[in-house]
Amino acid sequence: MLIYFLLIPLIWGASRIASKRDKFGFLMIVVALLTLVAGLRGENVGIDTPAYISKFKCIADGHPELAYGLEAGFKFLIKCLLTIWNNTSFVFTVIAFFTNYLIIKRLWDFRKIASVPCMVLCYYAGFYGFTLNITRQLLAIAVIFYFSRLLEKRKYLSFLLVVILSAIFLHKTSLICVTFIAADVFLWKNLSKRQRRIICFGVAAAIIAIPVAYSFIAGNLLSKYIKYFKTINLNLGIMLPMKIFFLVATLYISKKRVFPEKPKHFSEEEFREYRARKSTVIFYSVGLLTSFLGYFFPFMERAGYSFLIFECVYFGILTKDCARKTDTYHDQMVARSNIFIYSAILVLIVGYGFVMSLLGKGQGIVPYYIA
């Protein structure tokens, strides 16, 4: 357990230096540390790790059909990695590197509107443990999260292609991320006619494709996931309601911090920042609401992880020092006092979840040992 706590000051220090010097290179230290810890873990570190190792061995032995539950595309990728080096730790290390790099690199994109140290620490405390368990799904989430930058450039077709490829090669639940495009409905008047047509076409195509998708895909997909809805298993907690209350309260108290005064005429950069703030709140809200499924159906909270990862960005927005020299002294003091209060609350919320997860054996990631 000690290693997880020792990483905290290292992550915070590297993130702070990267933020102050505006150089992503320092965050590669964080990526390297997180990659090594996840990649070199022992075979029993993480509940899902033994199953992954068993399936990787089946693929290495030329029996991919025995690796049940893995997408054909993912089996192909694993086969390629095992051809380079027939070692499961090598495979885990490669997956961990791309997962952590893509997520942290995407978080770096928000550095102008959000605190980098806060975002990275929130990712570590709230999501990093998943790299040692739901390895494949978190890699898919990392890919979608990273390429959500395409939406900021309004490249919707390119993003759809990424979602499809992620569903084929990584995890079928990536398909739910098509709904990311719906966020632009809330920014409709800022879109060009061509972009509006693309969104309308996408919605129409999705409606038409439902019967076809059901015939060719949904049969197997639903049979795989419908079992989770057959029995209700109440698993109530306080963390999710606490986060929802915190979201609503902070949006009410600090609306100007989350959504600064909207300019009458957007420059391209201003539009991207405004869109980033608004889409962050939308995605995070959807993630929290979707996670409620986990209170009633086992494992179904995972359906919201692709959205919930925007929690890191939202918390970063709240703790970003945006005070300007042109602001009055009173406004600067209020802004900075809010940052202090929010930071203290986030330490309690995120820290509580992190500590309780480890004390509860963190789904098998405690105790930690090297392979």
Tab-separated table of C-alpha atoms in Angstrom:
chain	number	residue	atom	x	y	z
A	1	MET	CA	0.000	0.000	0.000
A	2	LEU	CA	2.919	2.324	0.766
A	3	ILE	CA	3.880	2.700	-2.897
A	4	TYR	CA	0.536	4.309	-3.754
A	5	PHE	CA	1.082	7.014	-1.122
A	6	LEU	CA	4.735	7.553	-2.072
A	7	LEU	CA	3.651	8.385	-5.622
A	8	ILE	CA	1.511	11.339	-4.494
A	9	PRO	CA	4.309	13.878	-3.740
A	10	LEU	CA	6.198	12.808	-6.872
A	11	ILE	CA	3.127	13.301	-9.053
A	12	TRP	CA	2.273	16.630	-7.433
A	13	GLY	CA	5.834	17.939	-7.741
A	14	ALA	CA	6.266	16.991	-11.404
A	15	SER	CA	2.812	18.364	-12.278
A	16	ARG	CA	3.486	21.657	-10.531
A	17	ILE	CA	6.813	22.140	-12.316
A	18	ALA	CA	5.200	21.274	-15.664
A	19	SER	CA	2.469	23.829	-15.016
A	20	LYS	CA	4.829	26.613	-13.923
A	21	ARG	CA	7.232	26.119	-16.824
A	22	ASP	CA	4.468	25.239	-19.301
A	23	LYS	CA	6.390	22.164	-20.450
A	24	PHE	CA	4.662	18.821	-20.868
A	25	GLY	CA	8.003	16.999	-20.666
A	26	PHE	CA	7.909	17.066	-16.867
A	27	LEU	CA	4.596	15.193	-16.942
A	28	MET	CA	6.348	12.357	-18.761
A	29	ILE	CA	7.914	11.627	-15.362
A	30	VAL	CA	4.393	11.017	-14.065
A	31	VAL	CA	3.560	8.878	-17.096
A	32	ALA	CA	6.727	6.820	-16.562
A	33	LEU	CA	6.047	6.252	-12.850
A	34	LEU	CA	2.423	5.237	-13.374
A	35	THR	CA	3.388	3.025	-16.311
A	36	LEU	CA	6.047	1.120	-14.382
A	37	VAL	CA	3.824	0.534	-11.349
A	38	ALA	CA	0.949	-0.776	-13.481
A	39	GLY	CA	3.076	-2.637	-16.024
A	40	LEU	CA	5.336	-4.483	-13.600
A	41	ARG	CA	2.607	-5.528	-11.164
A	42	GLY	CA	2.464	-9.067	-9.857
A	43	GLU	CA	0.057	-11.582	-11.325
A	44	ASN	CA	-2.370	-11.227	-8.405
A	45	VAL	CA	-2.298	-7.423	-8.138
A	46	GLY	CA	-5.763	-6.511	-9.370
A	47	ILE	CA	-8.786	-8.785	-9.440
A	48	ASP	CA	-8.816	-8.959	-13.254
A	49	THR	CA	-5.064	-9.447	-13.712
A	50	PRO	CA	-5.016	-13.288	-13.448
A	51	ALA	CA	-7.780	-13.522	-16.070
A	52	TYR	CA	-5.874	-11.237	-18.448
A	53	ILE	CA	-2.673	-13.244	-17.996
A	54	SER	CA	-4.534	-16.474	-18.727
A	55	LYS	CA	-6.062	-15.024	-21.902
A	56	PHE	CA	-2.729	-13.582	-23.044
A	57	LYS	CA	-1.165	-17.030	-22.679
A	58	CYS	CA	-3.951	-18.567	-24.765
A	59	ILE	CA	-3.255	-16.010	-27.495
A	60	ALA	CA	0.500	-16.644	-27.288
A	61	ASP	CA	-0.084	-20.399	-27.608
A	62	GLY	CA	-2.089	-19.905	-30.786
A	63	HIS	CA	-5.546	-20.380	-29.270
A	64	PRO	CA	-7.154	-16.906	-29.363
A	65	GLU	CA	-10.602	-18.523	-29.457
A	66	LEU	CA	-10.058	-19.503	-25.812
A	67	ALA	CA	-9.560	-15.864	-24.793
A	68	TYR	CA	-13.262	-15.371	-24.135
A	69	GLY	CA	-14.702	-11.887	-23.871
A	70	LEU	CA	-11.968	-10.086	-25.786
A	71	GLU	CA	-12.690	-8.270	-29.048
A	72	ALA	CA	-11.085	-9.851	-32.115
A	73	GLY	CA	-9.228	-6.623	-32.803
A	74	PHE	CA	-7.814	-6.574	-29.269
A	75	LYS	CA	-6.641	-10.168	-29.627
A	76	PHE	CA	-4.802	-9.146	-32.791
A	77	LEU	CA	-3.076	-6.270	-30.987
A	78	ILE	CA	-2.035	-8.552	-28.118
A	79	LYS	CA	-0.725	-11.129	-30.590
A	80	CYS	CA	1.445	-8.445	-32.196
A	81	LEU	CA	2.852	-7.395	-28.821
A	82	LEU	CA	3.534	-10.984	-27.778
A	83	THR	CA	5.324	-11.537	-31.082
A	84	ILE	CA	7.709	-8.726	-30.165
A	85	TRP	CA	8.270	-10.140	-26.673
A	86	ASN	CA	6.391	-13.076	-25.220
A	87	ASN	CA	6.063	-11.562	-21.770
A	88	THR	CA	2.806	-10.521	-20.085
A	89	SER	CA	4.519	-7.760	-18.082
A	90	PHE	CA	5.668	-6.250	-21.376
A	91	VAL	CA	2.072	-6.255	-22.643
A	92	PHE	CA	0.773	-4.658	-19.444
A	93	THR	CA	3.529	-2.034	-19.606
A	94	VAL	CA	2.705	-1.052	-23.193
A	95	ILE	CA	-1.011	-0.815	-22.398
A	96	ALA	CA	-0.302	1.181	-19.236
A	97	PHE	CA	1.950	3.591	-21.117
A	98	PHE	CA	-0.617	4.444	-23.778
A	99	THR	CA	-3.426	4.653	-21.212
A	100	ASN	CA	-1.583	7.062	-18.926
A	101	TYR	CA	0.024	9.056	-21.714
A	102	LEU	CA	-3.221	9.665	-23.619
A	103	ILE	CA	-5.148	10.695	-20.506
A	104	ILE	CA	-2.460	12.976	-19.071
A	105	LYS	CA	-1.714	14.477	-22.490
A	106	ARG	CA	-5.402	15.298	-22.903
A	107	LEU	CA	-5.570	16.822	-19.428
A	108	TRP	CA	-2.651	19.013	-20.467
A	109	ASP	CA	-4.866	20.497	-23.205
A	110	PHE	CA	-7.001	22.118	-20.493
A	111	ARG	CA	-4.098	23.851	-18.728
A	112	LYS	CA	-5.343	27.356	-19.646
A	113	ILE	CA	-8.643	26.851	-17.858
A	114	ALA	CA	-7.787	24.234	-15.211
A	115	SER	CA	-5.095	23.506	-12.632
A	116	VAL	CA	-2.694	20.864	-13.969
A	117	PRO	CA	-1.600	19.490	-10.546
A	118	CYS	CA	-5.236	19.179	-9.468
A	119	MET	CA	-6.283	17.405	-12.684
A	120	VAL	CA	-3.406	14.916	-12.580
A	121	LEU	CA	-3.845	14.142	-8.875
A	122	CYS	CA	-7.604	13.659	-9.364
A	123	TYR	CA	-6.871	11.241	-12.190
A	124	TYR	CA	-4.391	9.339	-10.034
A	125	ALA	CA	-6.648	9.166	-6.976
A	126	GLY	CA	-9.885	8.469	-8.802
A	127	PHE	CA	-9.052	6.501	-11.945
A	128	TYR	CA	-5.495	5.173	-11.977
A	129	GLY	CA	-6.411	2.065	-9.979
A	130	PHE	CA	-8.562	0.940	-12.910
A	131	THR	CA	-5.416	0.429	-15.022
A	132	LEU	CA	-4.684	-2.557	-12.782
A	133	ASN	CA	-8.157	-4.025	-13.233
A	134	ILE	CA	-10.388	-2.996	-16.132
A	135	THR	CA	-7.248	-2.561	-18.218
A	136	ARG	CA	-8.875	-2.868	-21.622
A	137	GLN	CA	-11.830	-0.591	-20.905
A	138	LEU	CA	-9.634	2.137	-19.427
A	139	LEU	CA	-7.420	2.046	-22.514
A	140	ALA	CA	-10.563	2.525	-24.621
A	141	ILE	CA	-11.606	5.414	-22.366
A	142	ALA	CA	-8.134	6.946	-22.732
A	143	VAL	CA	-8.362	6.792	-26.528
A	144	ILE	CA	-11.827	8.374	-26.594
A	145	PHE	CA	-10.851	11.002	-24.018
A	146	TYR	CA	-7.720	11.961	-25.941
A	147	PHE	CA	-9.470	12.211	-29.285
A	148	SER	CA	-12.348	14.208	-27.822
A	149	ARG	CA	-10.090	17.112	-28.829
A	150	LEU	CA	-11.462	16.489	-32.328
A	151	LEU	CA	-14.844	17.713	-31.109
A	152	GLU	CA	-13.298	21.036	-30.119
A	153	LYS	CA	-12.189	21.403	-33.735
A	154	ARG	CA	-15.670	20.221	-34.776
A	155	LYS	CA	-14.283	17.234	-36.689
A	156	TYR	CA	-17.266	15.015	-35.974
A	157	LEU	CA	-16.708	12.383	-38.651
A	158	SER	CA	-13.115	11.852	-37.530
A	159	PHE	CA	-14.308	11.394	-33.950
A	160	LEU	CA	-16.937	8.871	-35.066
A	161	LEU	CA	-14.207	6.894	-36.823
A	162	VAL	CA	-12.148	6.830	-33.614
A	163	VAL	CA	-15.161	5.574	-31.649
A	164	ILE	CA	-15.789	2.781	-34.154
A	165	LEU	CA	-12.137	1.698	-34.197
A	166	SER	CA	-12.034	1.756	-30.402
A	167	ALA	CA	-15.130	-0.458	-30.263
A	168	ILE	CA	-13.547	-2.918	-32.712
A	169	PHE	CA	-10.044	-3.082	-31.255
A	170	LEU	CA	-10.520	-2.308	-27.557
A	171	HIS	CA	-13.968	-2.380	-25.958
A	172	LYS	CA	-17.497	-2.435	-27.375
A	173	THR	CA	-18.749	-0.010	-24.732
A	174	SER	CA	-16.849	2.688	-26.646
A	175	LEU	CA	-19.955	2.955	-28.826
A	176	ILE	CA	-21.712	4.870	-26.063
A	177	CYS	CA	-19.254	7.700	-26.682
A	178	VAL	CA	-21.055	8.599	-29.907
A	179	THR	CA	-23.250	10.635	-27.574
A	180	PHE	CA	-20.302	12.988	-26.985
A	181	ILE	CA	-21.353	14.732	-30.177
A	182	ALA	CA	-24.690	15.612	-28.593
A	183	ALA	CA	-22.874	18.163	-26.418
A	184	ASP	CA	-22.649	20.418	-29.449
A	185	VAL	CA	-26.424	20.660	-29.507
A	186	PHE	CA	-26.010	23.004	-26.531
A	187	LEU	CA	-23.696	25.155	-28.655
A	188	TRP	CA	-25.894	24.980	-31.752
A	189	LYS	CA	-25.893	28.670	-32.620
A	190	ASN	CA	-22.093	28.722	-32.679
A	191	LEU	CA	-21.931	26.045	-35.375
A	192	SER	CA	-21.735	26.535	-39.120
A	193	LYS	CA	-24.491	25.272	-41.422
A	194	ARG	CA	-22.256	22.429	-42.569
A	195	GLN	CA	-21.619	21.316	-38.984
A	196	ARG	CA	-25.323	21.462	-38.168
A	197	ARG	CA	-26.058	19.293	-41.192
A	198	ILE	CA	-23.449	16.748	-40.096
A	199	ILE	CA	-25.034	16.507	-36.634
A	200	CYS	CA	-28.531	16.147	-38.129
A	201	PHE	CA	-27.243	13.525	-40.542
A	202	GLY	CA	-25.568	11.657	-37.696
A	203	VAL	CA	-28.741	11.608	-35.596
A	204	ALA	CA	-30.836	10.464	-38.570
A	205	ALA	CA	-28.304	7.780	-39.487
A	206	ALA	CA	-28.235	6.537	-35.896
A	207	ILE	CA	-32.036	6.206	-35.843
A	208	ILE	CA	-32.052	4.344	-39.153
A	209	ALA	CA	-29.163	2.120	-38.088
A	210	ILE	CA	-30.830	0.896	-34.884
A	211	PRO	CA	-32.631	-2.095	-36.512
A	212	VAL	CA	-29.504	-3.016	-38.480
A	213	ALA	CA	-27.255	-2.668	-35.444
A	214	TYR	CA	-29.632	-4.816	-33.426
A	215	SER	CA	-29.549	-7.566	-36.035
A	216	PHE	CA	-25.781	-7.668	-36.498
A	217	ILE	CA	-24.386	-6.466	-33.177
A	218	ALA	CA	-26.887	-5.950	-30.409
A	219	GLY	CA	-27.852	-9.601	-30.183
A	220	ASN	CA	-24.436	-10.618	-28.879
A	221	LEU	CA	-23.773	-7.314	-27.142
A	222	LEU	CA	-27.053	-7.327	-25.232
A	223	SER	CA	-26.675	-10.980	-24.260
A	224	LYS	CA	-23.272	-10.096	-22.809
A	225	TYR	CA	-24.459	-7.147	-20.712
A	226	ILE	CA	-28.127	-7.919	-20.041
A	227	LYS	CA	-27.106	-10.340	-17.279
A	228	TYR	CA	-26.100	-7.373	-15.140
A	229	PHE	CA	-29.699	-6.111	-15.180
A	230	LYS	CA	-31.341	-9.412	-14.237
A	231	THR	CA	-30.874	-8.947	-10.506
A	232	ILE	CA	-30.980	-5.792	-8.428
A	233	ASN	CA	-28.199	-5.583	-5.867
A	234	LEU	CA	-28.461	-2.447	-3.737
A	235	ASN	CA	-25.009	-1.063	-3.024
A	236	LEU	CA	-25.628	2.413	-1.672
A	237	GLY	CA	-22.870	4.840	-0.736
A	238	ILE	CA	-22.329	8.504	0.067
A	239	MET	CA	-19.612	9.389	-2.453
A	240	LEU	CA	-21.826	9.818	-5.523
A	241	PRO	CA	-24.521	11.947	-3.824
A	242	MET	CA	-21.708	14.005	-2.282
A	243	LYS	CA	-20.176	14.678	-5.702
A	244	ILE	CA	-23.538	15.599	-7.219
A	245	PHE	CA	-24.207	18.031	-4.373
A	246	PHE	CA	-20.717	19.504	-4.810
A	247	LEU	CA	-21.280	19.944	-8.562
A	248	VAL	CA	-24.621	21.697	-8.105
A	249	ALA	CA	-23.325	23.868	-5.261
A	250	THR	CA	-20.194	24.983	-7.092
A	251	LEU	CA	-22.106	25.745	-10.287
A	252	TYR	CA	-24.448	27.925	-8.253
A	253	ILE	CA	-21.783	29.645	-6.142
A	254	SER	CA	-19.050	30.005	-8.754
A	255	LYS	CA	-20.865	30.173	-12.066
A	256	LYS	CA	-18.574	32.988	-13.231
A	257	ARG	CA	-15.522	30.850	-12.469
A	258	VAL	CA	-16.826	27.893	-14.466
A	259	PHE	CA	-18.412	30.030	-17.198
A	260	PRO	CA	-16.711	33.437	-17.423
A	261	GLU	CA	-18.680	36.221	-19.087
A	262	LYS	CA	-19.558	35.120	-22.589
A	263	PRO	CA	-17.978	37.388	-25.234
A	264	LYS	CA	-20.290	38.816	-27.871
A	265	HIS	CA	-18.014	37.727	-30.684
A	266	PHE	CA	-15.931	34.595	-30.226
A	267	SER	CA	-12.410	34.292	-31.495
A	268	GLU	CA	-11.491	30.708	-32.345
A	269	GLU	CA	-9.505	30.338	-29.116
A	270	GLU	CA	-12.272	31.889	-26.992
A	271	PHE	CA	-14.826	29.563	-28.522
A	272	ARG	CA	-12.688	26.511	-27.760
A	273	GLU	CA	-12.222	27.569	-24.142
A	274	TYR	CA	-15.925	28.327	-23.722
A	275	ARG	CA	-16.846	25.043	-25.347
A	276	ALA	CA	-14.327	23.142	-23.204
A	277	ARG	CA	-15.866	24.538	-20.031
A	278	LYS	CA	-19.442	23.872	-21.065
A	279	SER	CA	-18.830	20.378	-22.452
A	280	THR	CA	-16.861	19.485	-19.308
A	281	VAL	CA	-19.869	20.258	-17.116
A	282	ILE	CA	-22.200	18.367	-19.464
A	283	PHE	CA	-19.994	15.265	-19.678
A	284	TYR	CA	-19.291	15.225	-15.943
A	285	SER	CA	-23.005	15.562	-15.144
A	286	VAL	CA	-23.845	12.672	-17.478
A	287	GLY	CA	-21.085	10.591	-15.880
A	288	LEU	CA	-22.427	11.164	-12.370
A	289	LEU	CA	-26.007	10.343	-13.348
A	290	THR	CA	-24.982	7.244	-15.314
A	291	SER	CA	-22.905	6.020	-12.383
A	292	PHE	CA	-26.105	5.722	-10.354
A	293	LEU	CA	-26.685	2.433	-12.203
A	294	GLY	CA	-23.939	0.940	-10.058
A	295	TYR	CA	-26.073	1.453	-6.950
A	296	PHE	CA	-28.588	-1.056	-8.273
A	297	PHE	CA	-26.797	-3.253	-10.834
A	298	PRO	CA	-23.307	-4.743	-10.278
A	299	PHE	CA	-20.500	-3.206	-12.384
A	300	MET	CA	-22.884	-0.983	-14.371
A	301	GLU	CA	-21.346	2.194	-12.966
A	302	ARG	CA	-18.564	1.499	-15.466
A	303	ALA	CA	-20.903	2.641	-18.244
A	304	GLY	CA	-20.348	6.198	-17.085
A	305	TYR	CA	-16.547	6.156	-16.794
A	306	SER	CA	-16.035	7.624	-20.270
A	307	PHE	CA	-17.926	10.707	-19.096
A	308	LEU	CA	-16.874	10.639	-15.459
A	309	ILE	CA	-13.215	11.167	-16.309
A	310	PHE	CA	-14.124	14.795	-17.044
A	311	GLU	CA	-14.377	15.095	-13.274
A	312	CYS	CA	-10.618	15.702	-13.300
A	313	VAL	CA	-11.078	18.678	-15.613
A	314	TYR	CA	-13.984	20.142	-13.649
A	315	PHE	CA	-12.101	19.962	-10.361
A	316	GLY	CA	-9.139	21.548	-12.125
A	317	ILE	CA	-11.322	24.433	-13.330
A	318	LEU	CA	-12.472	25.134	-9.781
A	319	THR	CA	-8.916	25.281	-8.442
A	320	LYS	CA	-7.344	27.278	-11.279
A	321	ASP	CA	-6.075	30.705	-10.222
A	322	CYS	CA	-7.742	32.893	-12.851
A	323	ALA	CA	-7.382	36.174	-10.976
A	324	ARG	CA	-6.367	38.987	-13.341
A	325	LYS	CA	-4.377	42.125	-12.557
A	326	THR	CA	-7.315	44.180	-13.832
A	327	ASP	CA	-9.613	42.657	-11.196
A	328	THR	CA	-10.289	44.627	-8.038
A	329	TYR	CA	-8.452	43.608	-4.888
A	330	HIS	CA	-11.737	42.360	-3.428
A	331	ASP	CA	-12.452	40.171	-6.487
A	332	GLN	CA	-8.945	38.719	-6.370
A	333	MET	CA	-9.272	37.862	-2.678
A	334	VAL	CA	-12.699	36.279	-3.179
A	335	ALA	CA	-11.403	34.206	-6.109
A	336	ARG	CA	-8.385	32.970	-4.167
A	337	SER	CA	-10.362	32.230	-1.027
A	338	ASN	CA	-12.757	30.160	-3.139
A	339	ILE	CA	-9.803	28.241	-4.549
A	340	PHE	CA	-8.603	27.484	-1.022
A	341	ILE	CA	-12.046	26.326	0.089
A	342	TYR	CA	-12.603	24.183	-3.015
A	343	SER	CA	-9.123	22.671	-2.713
A	344	ALA	CA	-9.797	21.705	0.908
A	345	ILE	CA	-13.150	20.146	-0.001
A	346	LEU	CA	-11.606	18.254	-2.926
A	347	VAL	CA	-8.864	16.881	-0.685
A	348	LEU	CA	-11.614	15.494	1.537
A	349	ILE	CA	-13.742	14.116	-1.323
A	350	VAL	CA	-10.993	12.709	-3.550
A	351	GLY	CA	-8.710	11.788	-0.655
A	352	TYR	CA	-11.502	9.988	1.176
A	353	GLY	CA	-12.346	7.908	-1.886
A	354	PHE	CA	-8.676	7.102	-2.494
A	355	VAL	CA	-7.917	6.064	1.098
A	356	MET	CA	-11.120	4.055	1.540
A	357	SER	CA	-10.435	2.256	-1.746
A	358	LEU	CA	-6.995	1.183	-0.549
A	359	LEU	CA	-8.245	0.210	2.907
A	360	GLY	CA	-10.885	-1.903	1.188
A	361	LYS	CA	-8.088	-3.686	-0.716
A	362	GLY	CA	-8.742	-1.515	-3.797
A	363	GLN	CA	-10.273	-4.377	-5.820
A	364	GLY	CA	-7.147	-6.443	-5.379
A	365	ILE	CA	-4.489	-3.777	-5.997
A	366	VAL	CA	-3.438	-4.080	-2.334
A	367	PRO	CA	-1.003	-5.545	-1.418
A	368	TYR	CA	1.229	-4.476	-4.297
A	369	TYR	CA	4.269	-6.433	-5.432
A	370	ILE	CA	6.403	-6.581	-8.563
A	371	ALA	CA	6.109	-9.525	-10.955
